[in-house]
Short mmCIF file of N, CA, C and O in Angstrom, two decimals:
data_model
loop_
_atom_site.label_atom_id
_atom_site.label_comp_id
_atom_site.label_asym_id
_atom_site.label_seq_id
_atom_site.Cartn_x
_atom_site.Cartn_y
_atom_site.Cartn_z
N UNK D 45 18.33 24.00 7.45
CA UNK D 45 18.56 24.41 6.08
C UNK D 45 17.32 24.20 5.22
O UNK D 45 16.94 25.09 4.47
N UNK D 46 16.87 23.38 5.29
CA UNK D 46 15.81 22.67 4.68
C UNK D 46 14.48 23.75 5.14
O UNK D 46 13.92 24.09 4.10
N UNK D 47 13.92 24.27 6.17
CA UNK D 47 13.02 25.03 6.29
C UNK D 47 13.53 26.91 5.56
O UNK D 47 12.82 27.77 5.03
N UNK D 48 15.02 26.87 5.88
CA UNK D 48 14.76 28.07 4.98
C UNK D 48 14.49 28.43 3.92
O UNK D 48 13.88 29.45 3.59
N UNK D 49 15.31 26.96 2.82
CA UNK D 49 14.78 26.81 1.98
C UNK D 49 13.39 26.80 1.70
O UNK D 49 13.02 27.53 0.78
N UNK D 50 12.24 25.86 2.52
CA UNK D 50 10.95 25.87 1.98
C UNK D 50 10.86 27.49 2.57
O UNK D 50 10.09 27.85 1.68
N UNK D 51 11.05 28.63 3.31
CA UNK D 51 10.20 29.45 3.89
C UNK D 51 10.58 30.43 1.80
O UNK D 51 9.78 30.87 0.98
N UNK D 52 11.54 30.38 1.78
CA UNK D 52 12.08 31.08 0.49
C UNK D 52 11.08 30.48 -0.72
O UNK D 52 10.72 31.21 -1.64
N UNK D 53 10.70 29.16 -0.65
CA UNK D 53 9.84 28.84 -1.59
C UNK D 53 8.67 29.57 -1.31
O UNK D 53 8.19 30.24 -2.23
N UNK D 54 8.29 29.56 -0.53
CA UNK D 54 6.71 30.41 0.15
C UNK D 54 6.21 31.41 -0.16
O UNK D 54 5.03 31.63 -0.43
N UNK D 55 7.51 32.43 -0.12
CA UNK D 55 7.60 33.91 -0.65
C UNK D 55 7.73 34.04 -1.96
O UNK D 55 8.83 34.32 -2.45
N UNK D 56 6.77 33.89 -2.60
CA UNK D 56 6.39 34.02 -4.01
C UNK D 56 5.07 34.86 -3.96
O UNK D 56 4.38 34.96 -2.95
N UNK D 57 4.79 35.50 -5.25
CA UNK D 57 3.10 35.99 -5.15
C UNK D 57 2.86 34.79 -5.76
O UNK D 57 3.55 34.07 -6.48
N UNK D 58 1.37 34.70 -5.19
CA UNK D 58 0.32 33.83 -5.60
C UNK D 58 -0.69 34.41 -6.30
O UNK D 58 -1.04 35.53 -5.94
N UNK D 59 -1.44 33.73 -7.56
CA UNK D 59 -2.96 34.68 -8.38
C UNK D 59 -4.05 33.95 -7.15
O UNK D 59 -5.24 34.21 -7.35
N UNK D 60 -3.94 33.61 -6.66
CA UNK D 60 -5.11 33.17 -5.51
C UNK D 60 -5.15 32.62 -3.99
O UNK D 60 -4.36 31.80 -3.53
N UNK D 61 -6.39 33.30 -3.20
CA UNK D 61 -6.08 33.12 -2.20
C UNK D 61 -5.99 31.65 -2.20
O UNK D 61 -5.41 31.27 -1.18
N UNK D 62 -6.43 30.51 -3.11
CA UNK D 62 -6.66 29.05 -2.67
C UNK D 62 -4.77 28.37 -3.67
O UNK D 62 -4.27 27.24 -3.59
N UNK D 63 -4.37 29.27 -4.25
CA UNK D 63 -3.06 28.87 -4.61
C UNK D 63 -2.17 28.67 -3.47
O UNK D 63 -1.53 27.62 -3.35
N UNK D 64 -2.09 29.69 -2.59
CA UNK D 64 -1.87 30.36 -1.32
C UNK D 64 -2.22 28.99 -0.58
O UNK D 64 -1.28 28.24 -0.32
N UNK D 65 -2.82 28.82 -0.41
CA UNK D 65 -3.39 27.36 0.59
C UNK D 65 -2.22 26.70 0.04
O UNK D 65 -1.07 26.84 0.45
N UNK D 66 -2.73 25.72 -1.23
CA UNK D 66 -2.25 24.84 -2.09
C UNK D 66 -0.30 24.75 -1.56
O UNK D 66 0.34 23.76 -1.22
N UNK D 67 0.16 26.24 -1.71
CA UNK D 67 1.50 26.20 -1.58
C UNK D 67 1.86 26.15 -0.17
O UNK D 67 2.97 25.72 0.17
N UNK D 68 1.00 26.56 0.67
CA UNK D 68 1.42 26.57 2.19
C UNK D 68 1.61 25.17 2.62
O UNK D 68 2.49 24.80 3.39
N UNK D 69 0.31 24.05 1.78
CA UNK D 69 0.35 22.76 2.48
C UNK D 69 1.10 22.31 2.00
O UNK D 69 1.31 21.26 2.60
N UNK D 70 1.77 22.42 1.16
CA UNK D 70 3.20 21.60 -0.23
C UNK D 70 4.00 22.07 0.65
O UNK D 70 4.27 21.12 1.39
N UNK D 71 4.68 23.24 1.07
CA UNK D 71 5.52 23.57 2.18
C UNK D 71 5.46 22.61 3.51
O UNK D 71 6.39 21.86 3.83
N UNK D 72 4.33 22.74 4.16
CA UNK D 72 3.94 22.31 5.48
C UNK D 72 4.71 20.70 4.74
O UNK D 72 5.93 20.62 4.87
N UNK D 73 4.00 19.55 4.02
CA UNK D 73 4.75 18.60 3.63
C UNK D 73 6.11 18.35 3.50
O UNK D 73 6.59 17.34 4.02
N UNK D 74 6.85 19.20 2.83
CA UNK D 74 7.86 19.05 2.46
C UNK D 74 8.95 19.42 3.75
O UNK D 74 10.13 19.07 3.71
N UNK D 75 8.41 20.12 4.77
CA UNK D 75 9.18 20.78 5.98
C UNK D 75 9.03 19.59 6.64
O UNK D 75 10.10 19.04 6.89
N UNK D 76 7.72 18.81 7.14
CA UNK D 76 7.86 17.49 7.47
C UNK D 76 8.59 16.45 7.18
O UNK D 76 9.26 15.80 7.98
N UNK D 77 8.45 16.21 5.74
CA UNK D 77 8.97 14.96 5.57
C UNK D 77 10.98 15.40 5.85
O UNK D 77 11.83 14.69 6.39
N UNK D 78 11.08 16.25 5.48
CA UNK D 78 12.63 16.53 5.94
C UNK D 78 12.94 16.40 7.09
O UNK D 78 14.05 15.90 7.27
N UNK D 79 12.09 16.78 8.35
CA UNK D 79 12.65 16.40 9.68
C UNK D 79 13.23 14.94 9.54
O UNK D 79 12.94 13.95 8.86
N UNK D 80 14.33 15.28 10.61
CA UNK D 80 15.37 13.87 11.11
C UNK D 80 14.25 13.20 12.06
O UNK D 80 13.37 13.81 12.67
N UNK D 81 14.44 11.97 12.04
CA UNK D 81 13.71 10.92 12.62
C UNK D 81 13.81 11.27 14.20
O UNK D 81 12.77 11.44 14.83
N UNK D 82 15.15 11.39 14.86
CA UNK D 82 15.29 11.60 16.27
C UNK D 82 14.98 12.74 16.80
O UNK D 82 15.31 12.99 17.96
N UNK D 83 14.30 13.63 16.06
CA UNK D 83 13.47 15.50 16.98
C UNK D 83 12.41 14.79 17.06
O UNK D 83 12.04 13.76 16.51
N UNK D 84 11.72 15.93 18.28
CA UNK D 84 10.33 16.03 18.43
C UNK D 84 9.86 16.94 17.89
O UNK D 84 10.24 18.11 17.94
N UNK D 85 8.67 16.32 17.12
CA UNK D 85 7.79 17.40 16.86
C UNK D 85 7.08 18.52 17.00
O UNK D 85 6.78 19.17 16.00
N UNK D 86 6.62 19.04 18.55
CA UNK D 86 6.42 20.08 19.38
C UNK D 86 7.87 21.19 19.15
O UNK D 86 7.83 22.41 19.02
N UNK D 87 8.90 20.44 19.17
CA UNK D 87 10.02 21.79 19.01
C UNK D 87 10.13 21.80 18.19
O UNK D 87 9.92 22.99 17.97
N UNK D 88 10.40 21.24 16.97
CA UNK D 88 10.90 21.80 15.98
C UNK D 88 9.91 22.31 14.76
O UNK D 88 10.23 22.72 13.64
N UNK D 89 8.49 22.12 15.39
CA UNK D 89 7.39 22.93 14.97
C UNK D 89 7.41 24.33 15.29
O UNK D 89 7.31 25.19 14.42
N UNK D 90 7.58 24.69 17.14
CA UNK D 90 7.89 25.76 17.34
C UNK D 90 8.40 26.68 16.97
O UNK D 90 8.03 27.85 16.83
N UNK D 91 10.29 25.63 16.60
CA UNK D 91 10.92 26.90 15.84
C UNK D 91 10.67 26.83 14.50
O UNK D 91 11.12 27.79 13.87
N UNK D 92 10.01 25.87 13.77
CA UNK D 92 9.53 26.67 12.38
C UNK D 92 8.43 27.85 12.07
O UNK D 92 8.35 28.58 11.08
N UNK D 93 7.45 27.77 13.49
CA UNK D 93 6.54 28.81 13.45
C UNK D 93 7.42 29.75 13.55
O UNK D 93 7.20 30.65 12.74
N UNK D 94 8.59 29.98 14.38
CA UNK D 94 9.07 31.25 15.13
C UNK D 94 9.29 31.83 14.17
O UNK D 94 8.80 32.93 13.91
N UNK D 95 10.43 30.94 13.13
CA UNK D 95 11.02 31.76 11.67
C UNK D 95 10.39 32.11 11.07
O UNK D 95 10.86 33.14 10.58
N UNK D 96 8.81 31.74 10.45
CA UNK D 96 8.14 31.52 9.44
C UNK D 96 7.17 33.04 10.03
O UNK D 96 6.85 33.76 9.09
N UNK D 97 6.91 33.33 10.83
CA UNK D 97 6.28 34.38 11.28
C UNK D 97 6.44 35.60 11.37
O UNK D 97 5.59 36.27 11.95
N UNK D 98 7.51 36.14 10.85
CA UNK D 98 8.44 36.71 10.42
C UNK D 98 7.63 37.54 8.95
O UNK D 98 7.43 38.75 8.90
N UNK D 99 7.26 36.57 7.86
CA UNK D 99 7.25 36.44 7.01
C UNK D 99 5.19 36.50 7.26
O UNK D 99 4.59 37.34 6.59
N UNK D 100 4.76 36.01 7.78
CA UNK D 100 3.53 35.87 7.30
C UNK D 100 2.52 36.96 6.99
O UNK D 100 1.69 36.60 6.16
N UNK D 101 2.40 38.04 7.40
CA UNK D 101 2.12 39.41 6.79
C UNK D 101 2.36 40.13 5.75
O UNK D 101 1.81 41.15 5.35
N UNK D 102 2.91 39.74 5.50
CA UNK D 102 3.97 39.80 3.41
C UNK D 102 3.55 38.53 2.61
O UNK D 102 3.65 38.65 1.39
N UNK D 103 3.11 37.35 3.07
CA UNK D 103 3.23 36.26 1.97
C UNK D 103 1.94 35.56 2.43
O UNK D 103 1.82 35.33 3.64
N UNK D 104 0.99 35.21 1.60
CA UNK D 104 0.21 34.66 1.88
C UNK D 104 0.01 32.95 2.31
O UNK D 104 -0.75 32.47 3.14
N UNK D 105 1.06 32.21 1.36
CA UNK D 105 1.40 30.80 1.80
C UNK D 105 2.45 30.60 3.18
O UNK D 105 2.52 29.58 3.86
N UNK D 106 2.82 31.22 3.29
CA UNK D 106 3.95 31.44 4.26
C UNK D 106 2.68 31.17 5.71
O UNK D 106 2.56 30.38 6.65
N UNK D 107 1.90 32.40 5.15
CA UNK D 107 0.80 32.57 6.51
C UNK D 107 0.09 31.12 6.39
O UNK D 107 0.02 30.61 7.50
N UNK D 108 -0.45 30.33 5.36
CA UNK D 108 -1.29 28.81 5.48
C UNK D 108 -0.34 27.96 5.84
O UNK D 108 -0.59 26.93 6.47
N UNK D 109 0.73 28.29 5.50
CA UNK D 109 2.08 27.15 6.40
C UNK D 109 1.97 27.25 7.83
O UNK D 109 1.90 26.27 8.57
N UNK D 110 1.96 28.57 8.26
CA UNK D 110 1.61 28.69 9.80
C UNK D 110 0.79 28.31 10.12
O UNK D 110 1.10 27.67 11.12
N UNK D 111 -0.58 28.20 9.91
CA UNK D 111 -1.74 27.72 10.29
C UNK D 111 -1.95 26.65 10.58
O UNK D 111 -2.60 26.20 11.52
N UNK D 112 -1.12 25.93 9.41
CA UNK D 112 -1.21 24.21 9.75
C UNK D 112 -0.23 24.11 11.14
O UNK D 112 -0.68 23.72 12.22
N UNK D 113 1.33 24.59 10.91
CA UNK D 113 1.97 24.19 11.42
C UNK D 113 1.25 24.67 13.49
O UNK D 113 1.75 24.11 14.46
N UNK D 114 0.20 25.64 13.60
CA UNK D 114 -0.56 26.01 14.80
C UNK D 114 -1.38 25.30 15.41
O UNK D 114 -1.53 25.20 16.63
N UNK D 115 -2.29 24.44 14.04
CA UNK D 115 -3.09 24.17 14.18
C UNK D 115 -2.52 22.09 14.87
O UNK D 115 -3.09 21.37 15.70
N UNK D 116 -1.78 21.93 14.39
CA UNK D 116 -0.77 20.40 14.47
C UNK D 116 -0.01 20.83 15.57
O UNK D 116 0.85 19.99 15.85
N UNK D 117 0.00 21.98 16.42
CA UNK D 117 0.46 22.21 17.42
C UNK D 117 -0.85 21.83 19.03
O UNK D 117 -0.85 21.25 20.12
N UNK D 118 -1.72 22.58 18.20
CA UNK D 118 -3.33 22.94 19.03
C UNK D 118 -3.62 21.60 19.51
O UNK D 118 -3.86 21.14 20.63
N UNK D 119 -3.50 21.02 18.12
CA UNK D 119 -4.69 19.89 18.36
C UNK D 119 -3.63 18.75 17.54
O UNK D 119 -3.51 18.56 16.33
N UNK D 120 -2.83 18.01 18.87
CA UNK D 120 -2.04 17.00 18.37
C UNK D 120 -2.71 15.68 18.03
O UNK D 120 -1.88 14.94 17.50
N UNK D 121 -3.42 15.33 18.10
CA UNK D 121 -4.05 14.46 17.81
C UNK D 121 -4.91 13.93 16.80
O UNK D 121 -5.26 12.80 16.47
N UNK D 122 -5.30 15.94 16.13
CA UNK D 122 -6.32 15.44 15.26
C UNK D 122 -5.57 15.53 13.92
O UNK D 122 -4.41 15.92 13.83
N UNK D 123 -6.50 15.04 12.65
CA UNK D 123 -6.17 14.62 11.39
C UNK D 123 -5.72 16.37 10.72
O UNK D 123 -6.59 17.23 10.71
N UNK D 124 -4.86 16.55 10.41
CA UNK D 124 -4.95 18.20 9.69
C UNK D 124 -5.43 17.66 8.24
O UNK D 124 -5.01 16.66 7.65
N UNK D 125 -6.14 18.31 7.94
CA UNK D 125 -6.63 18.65 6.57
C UNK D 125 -5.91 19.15 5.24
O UNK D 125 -6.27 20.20 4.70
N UNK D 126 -4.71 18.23 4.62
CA UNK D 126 -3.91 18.55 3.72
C UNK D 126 -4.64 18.40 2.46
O UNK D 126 -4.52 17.24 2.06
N UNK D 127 -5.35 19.13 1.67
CA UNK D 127 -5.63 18.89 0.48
C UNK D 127 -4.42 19.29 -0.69
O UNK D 127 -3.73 20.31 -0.66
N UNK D 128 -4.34 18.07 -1.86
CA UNK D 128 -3.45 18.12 -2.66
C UNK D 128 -4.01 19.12 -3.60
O UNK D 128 -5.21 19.34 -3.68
N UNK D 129 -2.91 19.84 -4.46
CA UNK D 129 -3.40 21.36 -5.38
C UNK D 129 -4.09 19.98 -6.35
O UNK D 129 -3.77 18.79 -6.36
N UNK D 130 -4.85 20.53 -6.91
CA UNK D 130 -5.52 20.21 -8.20
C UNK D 130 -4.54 20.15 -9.42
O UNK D 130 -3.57 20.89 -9.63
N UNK D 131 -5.09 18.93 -10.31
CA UNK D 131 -3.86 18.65 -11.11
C UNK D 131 -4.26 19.82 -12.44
O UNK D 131 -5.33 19.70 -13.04
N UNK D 132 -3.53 20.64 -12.72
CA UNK D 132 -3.75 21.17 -14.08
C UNK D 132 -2.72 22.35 -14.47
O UNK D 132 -1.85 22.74 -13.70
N UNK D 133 -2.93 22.89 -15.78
CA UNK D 133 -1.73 23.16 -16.18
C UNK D 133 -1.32 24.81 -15.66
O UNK D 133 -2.17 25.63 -15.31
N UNK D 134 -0.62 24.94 -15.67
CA UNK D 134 -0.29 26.41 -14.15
C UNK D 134 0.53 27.60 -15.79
O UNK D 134 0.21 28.78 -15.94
N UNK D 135 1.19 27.12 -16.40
CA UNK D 135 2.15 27.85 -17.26
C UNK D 135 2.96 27.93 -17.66
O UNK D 135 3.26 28.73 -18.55
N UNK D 136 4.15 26.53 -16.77
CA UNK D 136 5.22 26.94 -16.43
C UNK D 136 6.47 27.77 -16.06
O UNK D 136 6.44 28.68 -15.24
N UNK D 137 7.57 27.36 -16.74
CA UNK D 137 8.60 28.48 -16.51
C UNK D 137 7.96 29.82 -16.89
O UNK D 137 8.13 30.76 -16.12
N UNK D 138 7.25 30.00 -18.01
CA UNK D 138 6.76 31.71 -18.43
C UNK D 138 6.31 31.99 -17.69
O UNK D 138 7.05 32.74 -17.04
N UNK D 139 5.14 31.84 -17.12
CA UNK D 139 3.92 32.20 -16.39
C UNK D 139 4.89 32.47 -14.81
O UNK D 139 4.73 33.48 -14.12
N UNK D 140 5.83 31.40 -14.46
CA UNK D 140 6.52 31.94 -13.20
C UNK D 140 7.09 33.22 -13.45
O UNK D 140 6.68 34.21 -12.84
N UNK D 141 7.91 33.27 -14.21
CA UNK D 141 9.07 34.43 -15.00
C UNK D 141 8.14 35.64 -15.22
O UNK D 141 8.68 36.65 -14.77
N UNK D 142 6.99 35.87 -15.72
CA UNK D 142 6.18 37.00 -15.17
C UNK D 142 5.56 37.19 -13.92
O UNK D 142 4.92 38.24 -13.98
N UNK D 143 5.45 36.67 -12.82
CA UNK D 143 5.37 36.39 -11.41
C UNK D 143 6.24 37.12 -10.94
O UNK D 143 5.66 37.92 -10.20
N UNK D 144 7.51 37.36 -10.94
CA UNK D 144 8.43 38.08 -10.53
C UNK D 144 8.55 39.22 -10.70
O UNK D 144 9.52 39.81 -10.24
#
């Protein structure tokens, strides 16, 4: 439930390709920290790529969610590179509400 939810967050337009990042790795986080303690990580990475791929040709964060989630597949060992979005002011509710 929890990944469809984030894949639905994903599918938004973004004004930039580095927003696009920003939201893929806030996804990639938030799909993590929700996993249950007792899965493994290798599967239930899998099937979040499977769903999420679906989607990545239409959405640009959707596609940096995949990347990580490929790349934390590739190379289990190494550090992935989560940079946090930059703190500043976005628009809020308006600025979303014309987004749509």
């Amino acid at each position: 439930m929890l990944l469809e939810s984030t894949l639905n967050t994903l599918q938004t337009r973004t004004e930039s390709p580095r927003r696009a990042e920003e939201l893929g790795t806030l996804g990639y986080l938030q799909w993590l920290a929700g996993l249950p303690r007792n899965v493994g990580y290798p599967k239930e990475a899998e099937r979040a790529l499977e769903m999420a791929e679906a989607f990545e040709d239409t959405d640009p964060a959707v596609q940096a969610f995949c990347a990580l989630l490929r790349e934390s597949l590739r190379n289990p060992l190494q550090v992935l590179s989560l940079d946090m979005p930059e703190r500043r002011r976005r628009g809020g509710a308006k600025a979303r509400r014309r987004m749509v």
